[in-house]
Coordinates of C-alpha atoms in Angstrom, one line a residue:
Chain A
M29 CA -6.2 -34.9 -6.4
I30 CA -8.6 -31.3 -6.8
D31 CA -8.6 -29.9 -10.1
L32 CA -8.2 -25.6 -9.8
S33 CA -7.9 -25.1 -13.6
V34 CA -10.1 -23.2 -15.6
N35 CA -9.8 -21.7 -19.4
I36 CA -10.0 -17.9 -21.0
G37 CA -10.2 -19.4 -24.2
N38 CA -7.5 -21.2 -25.2
L39 CA -5.0 -20.2 -21.5
K40 CA -5.4 -22.8 -19.1
L41 CA -5.0 -20.5 -15.9
K42 CA -3.9 -23.0 -13.0
N43 CA -6.1 -22.2 -11.0
P44 CA -9.1 -19.1 -11.3
I45 CA -7.2 -17.1 -9.0
L46 CA -5.9 -13.5 -10.8
T47 CA -4.8 -10.4 -9.3
A48 CA -6.3 -7.3 -10.5
S49 CA -4.5 -3.8 -11.8
G50 CA -3.7 -2.3 -9.6
T51 CA -3.4 -3.6 -6.4
F52 CA -0.8 -6.0 -7.4
G53 CA 2.0 -3.7 -8.8
Y54 CA 3.5 -5.4 -11.4
G55 CA 4.0 -8.1 -9.0
E56 CA 7.6 -7.8 -8.3
E57 CA 6.5 -6.1 -5.5
F58 CA 4.4 -9.1 -3.7
S59 CA 7.2 -11.9 -3.9
P60 CA 7.7 -11.9 -0.7
Y61 CA 4.1 -12.8 0.3
V62 CA 3.4 -14.9 -2.2
D63 CA 4.6 -17.8 -4.0
L64 CA 4.1 -16.1 -7.7
N65 CA 3.6 -19.9 -9.5
L66 CA 0.8 -20.8 -6.9
L67 CA -1.6 -18.0 -9.0
G68 CA -3.1 -18.8 -12.4
G69 CA -2.1 -15.3 -13.6
I70 CA -1.0 -11.7 -12.6
V71 CA -3.0 -8.5 -14.3
T72 CA 0.4 -6.2 -14.3
K73 CA -0.9 -2.5 -13.4
T74 CA -2.2 -0.5 -16.5
L75 CA 0.5 1.0 -18.6
T76 CA -0.1 3.2 -20.5
L77 CA 2.3 4.7 -24.0
N78 CA 4.2 7.3 -21.6
P79 CA 5.4 7.1 -17.9
R80 CA 2.8 8.6 -15.5
V81 CA 3.1 10.4 -11.9
G82 CA -0.3 9.8 -11.2
N83 CA -3.0 12.5 -9.7
P84 CA -2.2 14.5 -6.7
F85 CA -2.4 13.5 -3.1
P86 CA -4.7 12.2 -1.2
R87 CA -5.5 9.6 -3.8
I88 CA -6.8 6.9 -1.2
V89 CA -9.3 7.8 1.8
E90 CA -10.5 4.0 3.7
T91 CA -14.4 4.4 3.8
S92 CA -17.1 1.3 4.9
S93 CA -15.8 -1.9 4.3
G94 CA -13.8 -0.2 1.0
M95 CA -11.9 2.4 -0.1
L96 CA -11.6 5.3 -3.2
N97 CA -8.9 5.6 -5.1
S98 CA -7.7 8.3 -7.4
I99 CA -4.2 7.1 -8.2
G100 CA -4.9 8.7 -12.0
L101 CA -3.0 5.8 -13.8
A102 CA 0.5 6.2 -12.0
N103 CA 2.7 3.6 -14.2
V104 CA 6.2 3.5 -15.5
G105 CA 5.5 3.5 -19.3
V106 CA 5.3 0.5 -21.8
G107 CA 8.6 1.1 -22.6
K108 CA 10.2 0.4 -19.3
F109 CA 7.3 -2.3 -18.4
I110 CA 8.9 -4.0 -21.0
S111 CA 12.5 -3.3 -20.4
D112 CA 12.6 -3.3 -16.6
K113 CA 9.5 -5.1 -15.0
L114 CA 8.8 -7.7 -17.6
P115 CA 11.3 -9.9 -17.4
F116 CA 11.0 -10.8 -14.3
L117 CA 7.6 -11.9 -14.9
A118 CA 8.3 -13.8 -17.9
R119 CA 10.0 -15.7 -15.3
L120 CA 7.4 -17.2 -13.9
D121 CA 5.1 -19.9 -14.2
T122 CA 1.9 -18.2 -14.0
K123 CA 0.2 -16.5 -16.7
I124 CA 1.1 -13.1 -17.0
I125 CA -1.9 -10.6 -18.7
V126 CA -0.4 -7.0 -19.2
N127 CA -3.6 -4.4 -18.6
I128 CA -3.9 -1.4 -21.0
A129 CA -4.6 1.5 -21.8
G130 CA -4.9 4.7 -24.0
F131 CA -6.3 8.1 -23.7
T132 CA -7.5 7.9 -27.8
V133 CA -7.8 4.3 -29.3
D134 CA -4.8 4.6 -31.4
E135 CA -2.8 4.7 -28.4
Y136 CA -4.0 1.7 -26.6
V137 CA -3.2 -0.3 -30.6
E138 CA 0.1 1.3 -29.9
V139 CA 0.8 0.4 -27.0
V140 CA -0.2 -3.2 -28.0
T141 CA 2.0 -3.4 -30.6
R142 CA 4.8 -2.2 -28.4
L143 CA 4.3 -5.2 -26.8
E144 CA 3.2 -7.4 -29.4
D145 CA 7.5 -7.6 -29.8
A146 CA 8.2 -8.6 -26.2
E147 CA 7.9 -12.9 -24.8
G148 CA 6.3 -14.0 -21.6
I149 CA 3.1 -11.5 -22.2
H150 CA -0.5 -14.7 -22.5
A151 CA -2.9 -11.9 -22.5
Y152 CA -4.0 -8.7 -22.5
E153 CA -7.0 -7.0 -20.4
I154 CA -8.1 -3.6 -21.3
N155 CA -8.9 -1.3 -19.3
V156 CA -12.2 0.7 -20.5
S157 CA -12.5 1.7 -17.7
C158 CA -10.7 4.0 -15.6
P159 CA -12.4 5.9 -13.3
N160 CA -9.9 8.9 -12.5
V161 CA -8.1 10.0 -15.3
K162 CA -9.5 13.1 -16.9
E163 CA -9.4 11.7 -20.8
G164 CA -10.8 9.3 -21.8
G165 CA -10.8 5.5 -20.5
L166 CA -14.3 6.2 -19.0
E167 CA -16.1 7.5 -21.8
F168 CA -14.8 4.7 -23.6
G169 CA -16.2 1.9 -21.1
S170 CA -19.9 3.3 -21.5
D171 CA -20.0 3.9 -24.3
P172 CA -20.5 0.1 -27.0
T173 CA -19.2 1.7 -30.6
I174 CA -15.8 3.2 -29.1
T175 CA -15.7 0.1 -27.2
A176 CA -16.2 -2.6 -29.8
E177 CA -13.8 -0.3 -32.3
I178 CA -10.6 -0.1 -29.4
T179 CA -11.5 -4.5 -29.3
E180 CA -11.3 -4.8 -32.4
K181 CA -8.7 -3.2 -33.7
I182 CA -6.7 -4.8 -30.5
K183 CA -7.8 -8.0 -32.0
K184 CA -6.5 -7.2 -35.3
I185 CA -3.1 -6.9 -34.3
T186 CA -2.6 -9.9 -31.7
D187 CA -3.3 -13.7 -31.7
R188 CA -2.7 -13.4 -28.2
I189 CA -6.2 -13.2 -25.4
V190 CA -8.5 -10.2 -25.5
I191 CA -10.1 -9.5 -22.1
V192 CA -12.2 -6.1 -22.2
K193 CA -12.6 -5.1 -18.5
L194 CA -15.6 -3.3 -18.0
T195 CA -16.7 -0.6 -15.6
P196 CA -20.3 -0.4 -13.7
N197 CA -20.9 2.9 -14.5
I198 CA -23.7 2.5 -16.8
T199 CA -27.5 1.6 -16.1
K200 CA -27.0 -1.7 -18.0
I201 CA -23.9 -3.5 -18.5
E202 CA -25.9 -5.5 -21.0
P203 CA -24.7 -3.5 -24.0
I204 CA -21.2 -3.0 -23.5
A205 CA -20.6 -6.5 -22.9
L206 CA -22.4 -7.3 -25.8
A207 CA -20.5 -5.0 -27.9
A208 CA -17.0 -6.9 -26.7
E209 CA -17.7 -9.8 -27.5
K210 CA -19.4 -8.8 -31.1
A211 CA -16.1 -7.6 -31.2
G212 CA -14.1 -10.1 -31.0
A213 CA -13.3 -9.8 -27.0
D214 CA -12.0 -13.6 -25.9
A215 CA -13.6 -13.0 -22.3
I216 CA -14.6 -9.9 -20.4
S217 CA -13.5 -8.8 -16.9
L218 CA -16.3 -7.3 -14.3
I219 CA -16.2 -4.9 -13.4
N220 CA -13.3 -1.7 -12.4
T221 CA -14.3 0.5 -9.6
Y222 CA -17.4 2.4 -8.4
V223 CA -17.1 6.4 -8.4
G224 CA -17.5 7.6 -4.8
M225 CA -16.6 9.9 -2.9
A226 CA -15.4 11.3 0.9
V227 CA -16.4 14.0 2.4
D228 CA -14.4 15.6 6.1
P229 CA -17.5 16.9 7.9
Y230 CA -14.7 19.2 10.1
S231 CA -12.9 20.8 7.1
R232 CA -15.7 20.1 4.7
K233 CA -13.4 19.4 2.1
P234 CA -13.6 15.8 0.0
K235 CA -11.2 13.5 1.3
L236 CA -8.9 12.7 -2.4
A237 CA -7.6 16.1 -4.2
R238 CA -9.5 14.4 -7.4
I239 CA -12.3 15.2 -5.6
K240 CA -13.9 11.6 -6.3
G241 CA -12.6 7.9 -7.0
G242 CA -13.2 4.6 -7.5
L243 CA -14.6 2.4 -4.8
S244 CA -13.6 -0.9 -3.8
G245 CA -13.2 -4.1 -1.5
P246 CA -15.6 -5.8 0.6
A247 CA -18.5 -2.9 0.0
I248 CA -18.8 -3.8 -3.7
K249 CA -19.2 -7.6 -4.3
P250 CA -23.0 -7.4 -4.0
L251 CA -22.9 -4.7 -7.0
A252 CA -20.0 -6.5 -8.7
L253 CA -22.4 -9.6 -8.4
A254 CA -25.3 -8.7 -10.1
K255 CA -23.6 -7.1 -12.6
L256 CA -21.9 -10.3 -13.3
F257 CA -25.5 -12.2 -13.0
D258 CA -26.2 -9.8 -15.7
A259 CA -23.5 -10.0 -18.5
A260 CA -23.6 -14.2 -17.6
K261 CA -27.2 -13.8 -18.6
V262 CA -26.5 -12.1 -22.3
V263 CA -22.5 -13.4 -23.4
T264 CA -21.0 -16.6 -23.9
I265 CA -17.3 -15.9 -23.7
P266 CA -16.2 -16.6 -20.8
L267 CA -16.4 -13.5 -18.0
I268 CA -13.9 -13.0 -15.1
G269 CA -15.8 -11.8 -11.6
I270 CA -13.9 -8.7 -10.4
G271 CA -15.3 -6.8 -7.5
G272 CA -14.5 -6.9 -3.4
I273 CA -13.1 -10.7 -3.1
M274 CA -11.8 -11.4 -0.1
N275 CA -12.1 -14.9 0.9
A276 CA -12.4 -18.7 -1.3
C277 CA -16.1 -18.2 -1.0
D278 CA -15.8 -15.3 -2.7
V279 CA -14.7 -17.0 -5.2
A280 CA -17.4 -19.6 -5.1
E281 CA -20.4 -16.9 -5.4
F282 CA -18.7 -15.6 -8.1
M283 CA -17.8 -18.2 -10.0
I284 CA -21.2 -20.2 -9.2
T285 CA -22.8 -16.8 -10.6
G286 CA -20.1 -16.6 -13.7
A287 CA -17.7 -16.4 -13.6
T288 CA -14.9 -18.5 -15.1
A289 CA -12.1 -17.2 -12.9
V290 CA -11.6 -13.7 -10.4
E291 CA -9.2 -11.3 -9.6
I292 CA -8.8 -10.2 -6.7
G293 CA -7.7 -6.9 -5.5
T294 CA -8.5 -5.1 -2.4
A295 CA -7.9 -6.9 -0.5
N296 CA -3.8 -7.9 -1.4
F297 CA -3.5 -4.7 0.3
V298 CA -5.2 -6.0 3.4
D299 CA -3.3 -9.0 3.4
P300 CA -0.5 -9.6 0.8
S301 CA -0.8 -13.1 0.8
V302 CA -4.1 -13.4 1.0
C303 CA -4.5 -15.4 -3.0
Q304 CA -1.9 -17.7 -1.6
T305 CA -4.7 -18.8 1.1
I306 CA -7.4 -18.3 -1.7
I307 CA -5.8 -20.8 -3.2
N308 CA -5.5 -22.9 -0.3
D309 CA -9.5 -22.6 0.5
L310 CA -10.4 -22.9 -3.1
T311 CA -9.0 -26.8 -2.4
N312 CA -11.0 -26.7 0.7
Y313 CA -14.1 -25.3 -0.3
C314 CA -13.5 -28.3 -3.4
I315 CA -13.2 -31.3 -0.8
E316 CA -15.9 -29.7 1.9
M317 CA -19.0 -29.8 -1.6
K318 CA -16.9 -33.2 -3.3
I319 CA -16.2 -31.1 -6.1
D320 CA -13.6 -33.0 -8.4
R321 CA -13.5 -30.2 -11.1
I322 CA -13.9 -25.8 -10.1
Q323 CA -14.6 -25.4 -13.7
D324 CA -18.1 -27.4 -12.5
I325 CA -19.4 -24.8 -11.2
I326 CA -19.6 -22.0 -13.5
N327 CA -22.6 -20.5 -13.7
Q328 CA -24.3 -23.3 -11.5
L329 CA -26.6 -20.5 -9.6
E330 CA -29.5 -22.7 -8.5
I331 CA -32.8 -19.7 -8.8
E332 CA -36.0 -21.3 -7.7
Chain B
M15 CA 24.2 4.7 2.0
T16 CA 21.5 6.5 2.1
P17 CA 18.3 5.4 3.6
D18 CA 16.9 4.8 0.3
Q19 CA 19.3 1.6 -0.5
T20 CA 18.6 -0.3 2.9
R21 CA 14.6 -0.6 2.4
N22 CA 14.1 -4.8 3.7
R23 CA 14.3 -7.5 1.6
V24 CA 12.5 -9.5 4.2
S25 CA 9.6 -9.0 6.0
Y26 CA 6.9 -11.4 7.8
S27 CA 3.5 -11.2 9.0
H28 CA 2.5 -13.1 12.2
S29 CA -0.1 -13.4 14.6
S30 CA 1.9 -11.9 17.3
E31 CA -0.3 -11.8 20.9
I32 CA -0.4 -9.1 23.3
I33 CA 2.4 -8.6 26.8
S34 CA 1.1 -5.0 27.8
S35 CA -1.3 -2.7 27.1
H36 CA -0.5 0.4 29.2
R37 CA -2.7 4.2 28.9
L38 CA 0.9 6.4 28.8
S39 CA -2.1 9.9 28.6
P40 CA -5.7 10.3 28.7
D41 CA -5.6 9.4 24.3
I42 CA -1.7 7.7 24.3
H43 CA -1.1 4.0 24.3
R44 CA 1.7 2.2 24.6
I45 CA 1.4 -2.0 23.3
R46 CA 4.2 -5.1 23.7
F47 CA 3.6 -7.8 21.2
D48 CA 5.6 -10.8 21.6
N49 CA 7.5 -11.8 18.3
P50 CA 10.7 -12.6 18.4
I51 CA 11.4 -12.8 15.0
L52 CA 10.6 -9.3 14.3
A53 CA 12.7 -7.9 17.1
N54 CA 15.7 -10.0 15.8
N55 CA 15.2 -8.6 12.6
T56 CA 14.1 -4.9 12.4
L57 CA 16.1 -1.4 13.1
P58 CA 15.0 2.2 14.1
G59 CA 12.2 4.0 11.8
Q60 CA 10.9 1.1 10.2
F61 CA 7.8 -0.6 10.8
I62 CA 4.7 -2.5 11.7
N63 CA 1.5 -2.9 9.6
I64 CA -1.5 -4.0 11.8
K65 CA -4.7 -5.9 10.9
V66 CA -6.8 -4.0 14.0
S67 CA -10.0 -5.9 13.7
T68 CA -10.8 -9.2 11.8
T69 CA -14.3 -7.9 10.1
N70 CA -13.7 -5.5 7.2
T71 CA -14.5 -3.1 9.4
P72 CA -11.8 -1.2 9.5
L73 CA -10.4 -2.2 6.9
W74 CA -6.6 -1.6 6.3
R75 CA -3.9 -2.0 8.2
R76 CA -2.4 0.3 11.1
P77 CA 1.4 1.5 10.1
F78 CA 3.8 2.0 13.4
S79 CA 6.6 2.5 13.5
L80 CA 8.9 0.1 16.0
H81 CA 9.0 1.9 18.7
N82 CA 11.4 0.2 21.4
V83 CA 12.8 -3.6 20.8
S84 CA 14.3 -6.0 22.9
K85 CA 16.1 -8.9 20.9
E86 CA 17.1 -10.2 24.3
E87 CA 13.7 -10.4 25.4
G88 CA 11.6 -10.6 21.7
W89 CA 9.4 -8.1 21.7
V90 CA 8.7 -4.8 20.3
E91 CA 6.7 -2.6 21.5
I92 CA 4.4 0.6 19.9
L93 CA 4.2 4.3 20.5
F94 CA -0.5 6.0 19.2
R95 CA -2.5 8.4 19.9
V96 CA -6.2 7.3 19.6
V97 CA -7.6 9.6 16.9
G98 CA -9.5 6.8 14.8
I99 CA -11.6 4.0 14.4
G100 CA -8.1 1.9 14.7
T101 CA -6.2 3.1 17.2
K102 CA -9.3 3.3 19.4
M103 CA -9.8 -0.4 18.9
L104 CA -6.0 -0.7 19.3
S105 CA -6.5 0.7 22.3
Q106 CA -9.2 -1.8 24.0
Y107 CA -7.0 -5.0 23.0
R108 CA -5.8 -6.9 26.1
Q109 CA -3.0 -8.9 27.6
G110 CA -2.8 -12.3 25.9
Q111 CA -5.1 -11.1 23.3
C112 CA -3.2 -11.4 18.9
L113 CA -3.1 -9.1 16.3
D114 CA -1.9 -9.6 13.5
I115 CA 1.3 -8.2 12.8
L116 CA 3.1 -7.3 9.2
G117 CA 6.3 -6.6 9.4
P118 CA 9.2 -5.0 8.9
L119 CA 8.6 -2.3 6.6
G120 CA 10.0 0.0 5.0
N121 CA 13.9 1.4 5.4
H122 CA 15.7 3.0 8.5
F123 CA 17.9 5.4 9.7
I124 CA 21.3 5.7 8.9
I125 CA 23.9 5.6 11.5
S126 CA 27.1 6.0 10.1
H127 CA 29.2 5.1 13.1
I128 CA 33.1 6.0 10.5
Y129 CA 31.7 10.3 11.4
M130 CA 29.3 10.4 14.1
H131 CA 30.0 11.7 17.5
S132 CA 26.6 12.5 18.6
G133 CA 22.9 12.0 17.1
I134 CA 20.2 14.6 17.5
M135 CA 16.4 13.5 17.5
V136 CA 14.0 16.3 17.2
A137 CA 10.4 14.5 17.4
G138 CA 7.4 16.9 17.4
G139 CA 4.6 15.5 19.5
L140 CA 3.5 11.6 18.6
G141 CA 6.7 11.6 16.4
I142 CA 8.3 11.1 19.9
A143 CA 8.1 7.4 18.9
P144 CA 10.8 6.6 16.9
F145 CA 13.1 7.8 18.9
L146 CA 13.8 5.3 21.7
F147 CA 14.7 2.6 19.9
L148 CA 17.1 4.7 17.7
S149 CA 18.8 6.2 21.3
K150 CA 19.4 2.7 22.4
L151 CA 21.2 1.5 19.1
L152 CA 23.0 5.0 18.6
L153 CA 24.6 4.4 22.4
K154 CA 25.6 0.8 21.7
D155 CA 27.3 2.1 19.0
K156 CA 28.7 5.2 21.7
I157 CA 27.8 8.2 20.1
K158 CA 26.0 10.3 22.0
P159 CA 22.2 10.8 21.8
I160 CA 20.2 14.1 21.7
L161 CA 16.9 14.5 22.1
F162 CA 14.9 18.0 20.9
Y163 CA 11.1 17.7 21.7
G164 CA 8.4 19.2 21.1
V165 CA 4.6 19.2 22.5
K166 CA 1.5 21.4 22.6
T167 CA 1.1 21.1 26.3
A168 CA 3.4 19.2 29.0
S169 CA 0.4 16.5 28.8
E170 CA 2.1 15.2 26.2
F171 CA 5.3 14.5 27.3
C172 CA 6.0 10.5 27.5
C173 CA 8.8 8.5 28.0
L174 CA 11.0 11.2 29.5
D175 CA 11.6 8.6 32.3
E176 CA 12.7 6.1 29.3
F177 CA 14.9 8.7 27.9
A178 CA 16.1 10.1 31.0
D179 CA 17.5 6.6 32.5
L180 CA 19.5 5.7 29.3
G181 CA 21.2 9.1 29.2
V182 CA 19.9 10.7 26.5
S183 CA 20.9 14.5 26.3
T184 CA 17.0 16.1 26.0
F185 CA 15.9 20.1 25.1
L186 CA 12.0 20.1 25.7
S187 CA 9.4 22.2 24.6
T188 CA 5.8 23.1 25.3
E189 CA 3.7 25.5 23.0
D190 CA 1.9 26.8 26.2
G191 CA 5.2 26.8 27.9
S192 CA 4.2 24.4 30.5
L193 CA 7.4 22.5 30.4
G194 CA 11.1 23.6 29.0
Y195 CA 11.1 26.9 25.9
K196 CA 7.7 28.4 25.6
G197 CA 7.0 28.0 21.6
F198 CA 8.1 25.6 18.8
I199 CA 10.6 22.8 19.1
T200 CA 12.3 23.9 16.0
D201 CA 13.1 27.4 17.1
L202 CA 15.3 25.3 20.7
V203 CA 16.5 23.9 18.4
R204 CA 17.9 27.0 15.9
D205 CA 19.4 28.1 19.8
Q206 CA 21.2 25.7 21.1
I207 CA 22.2 24.2 17.8
D208 CA 26.1 25.8 18.1
Q209 CA 26.0 24.5 22.2
V210 CA 25.1 21.1 21.5
A211 CA 27.0 18.9 18.5
D212 CA 30.3 19.3 16.6
K213 CA 28.5 19.3 13.4
Q214 CA 30.5 17.8 10.8
H215 CA 30.5 15.0 13.4
T216 CA 26.6 14.9 14.3
T217 CA 23.2 13.9 12.3
M218 CA 19.9 14.8 12.6
Y219 CA 16.9 12.4 13.1
A220 CA 13.5 14.0 12.5
C221 CA 10.0 12.5 12.9
G222 CA 6.9 15.4 13.4
P223 CA 4.6 16.9 11.6
N224 CA 5.4 17.8 7.8
R225 CA 6.3 21.8 8.2
M226 CA 8.5 21.2 11.4
M227 CA 10.2 18.1 9.3
N228 CA 10.4 21.2 6.9
T229 CA 12.3 23.9 8.7
L230 CA 14.9 21.2 10.7
G231 CA 15.4 20.8 6.8
K232 CA 15.9 24.2 6.4
I233 CA 17.9 24.7 9.6
A234 CA 20.4 21.3 8.5
L235 CA 20.7 22.4 5.6
A236 CA 22.0 26.3 6.6
H237 CA 24.3 24.5 9.8
H238 CA 25.9 21.8 6.5
I239 CA 24.2 18.8 9.0
K240 CA 22.7 15.5 7.0
C241 CA 19.3 15.5 7.8
Q242 CA 16.9 12.5 8.0
V243 CA 12.9 12.5 8.0
S244 CA 10.7 10.1 9.4
L245 CA 7.4 11.1 7.5
E246 CA 3.7 9.4 8.4
T247 CA 1.1 9.2 5.8
L248 CA -2.3 6.7 4.9
M249 CA -1.3 3.9 3.6
A250 CA -3.8 0.9 2.4
C251 CA -1.2 -1.4 1.8
G252 CA 2.8 -0.4 3.1
V253 CA 4.1 -3.0 0.9
G254 CA 4.9 -1.0 -3.0
A255 CA 1.5 -1.8 -4.3
C256 CA -1.0 0.4 -3.9
L257 CA 0.1 3.8 -5.0
G258 CA -1.3 6.2 -1.6
C259 CA 1.6 7.5 0.1
G260 CA 3.2 9.5 -1.5
V261 CA 5.3 12.4 -0.9
K262 CA 6.5 14.9 -3.8
A263 CA 10.4 14.3 -4.7
N264 CA 13.0 17.4 -5.0
S265 CA 13.1 17.3 -8.6
E266 CA 12.8 19.7 -10.9
K267 CA 9.6 18.0 -12.1
L268 CA 6.7 16.3 -10.7
S269 CA 7.3 13.1 -9.9
Y270 CA 6.2 11.5 -5.6
R271 CA 8.2 9.4 -3.8
Y272 CA 6.8 6.6 -2.0
V273 CA 6.4 6.2 2.2
C274 CA 5.9 2.7 2.6
K275 CA 8.7 1.4 -0.3
E276 CA 11.1 3.7 -0.5
G277 CA 10.8 5.6 2.6
P278 CA 10.1 6.4 5.5
V279 CA 12.7 7.3 6.0
F280 CA 14.2 10.6 3.5
T281 CA 17.0 12.5 3.7
I282 CA 15.8 15.2 4.0
S283 CA 17.0 16.3 0.1
E284 CA 15.2 14.1 -1.9
I285 CA 12.1 15.7 -0.9
D286 CA 10.1 18.3 -0.4
L287 CA 7.2 19.1 2.6
S288 CA 7.1 22.5 1.9
D289 CA 3.4 21.7 0.7

């Protein structure tokens, strides 16, 4: 029997496969395609204090082995999430990780405060790294001091696991990762999307209404691995790898490089049942590689 | 029931074998897939999302409305124009090859047995795609199908024989006057609407450019005819997750409706196509 379980702090996941925020709705959208109870965990679409309709269209564009998005944190808001979305999630036999964002430090705290009264949530993922909103977001995530301040204030008001999701749109990720760790983060997830753009050569117009968006998909996998590698060298808290993961071998690459778990994002768009396929294939990978416990490959990169 | 209440609950991902692939004009193709489960569980207006490549290029699936379906023989057809790398690849597949199809997705056109004596379908260009399937269902329900079909030039018309074989009353327009009425199909609809249908007992179904559907919406409103439109947008997922396929809702406060999950069929009053 292969043991796929991993631990994020004291949160035990039945396997390392989580869904990436913004690519899996509020879970229910994927119930026709995936047995949600098989997942290591579900990370919800980013929640903000108030509902947001999001950015104007076009919001998405396909690029070479990837896509750009500029959704702008469209979401139902924390209140409606608790009343309409959470009851479904809370009944599942998987870990529920609620991704949250704010436009001020206080707003982050306020969102978590509202969620603290709700049952069925196992962890928070703090989005300090969305590239698609004018206010805050990215600026927070590229500043170690503010990242630390948000993390610290949230840790003060919750006993739940706090994961800080980092942006790759910085020169060096190490200072931000260290700041999050020092401020008490239980784990770090990385990376959010890379800022990118695309232009229509015939109309000379940008392909996104907001001009720039976040690049995701297999195109960014090597970049994500490099950022993970850098972060793994400096922090000791668990890392959750994100960026272009399409299959079980990609998962293994991230785990070997230092990830305790991973998040599957854009791949869900291409194949809504991909998470289930990956979990099955991860077992097969372990059998093939004669590994009894998947956690034994974490951080086992062999460098000559 | 409104289109919104009909969004599907069940969809499937299946490897489907190509039974035939035909080029109908230099850039328009029709592919028939063997897929009995899909054929028996779909209605006109719904779409399928096809993975056209086994690699990451192109990355997204491509959405196509169901063009023609045979429950008895267990096949479905799509009709498409080659417009980019995805449709180009798709056009090059041959009989016997298999593609991964996700569907049926989205909601469908509503046919009301109670009040409808006729159904007026208005197609602009490739907007013709869902109307062969719809015509068959209208006929099955003893509702008279009427087709208004406009293209730029006569060589772009497809499936006219099939519509004729079904006995669909057809009104054609071309922008260059090479066949039928010269001008936009919306002008022909405006001219003919009083003659072709009893307005109390008809529904208009439209599929084509947004500007065409916006104009039709106004015509339908002026004549008190119910109007359902089928929209096409970019979409990354087709299942309501990416939030990339929005269309402005017809509401005072800015909000969006999502084409893949809340559509692709909307009653014209639900949405704002004026942009």
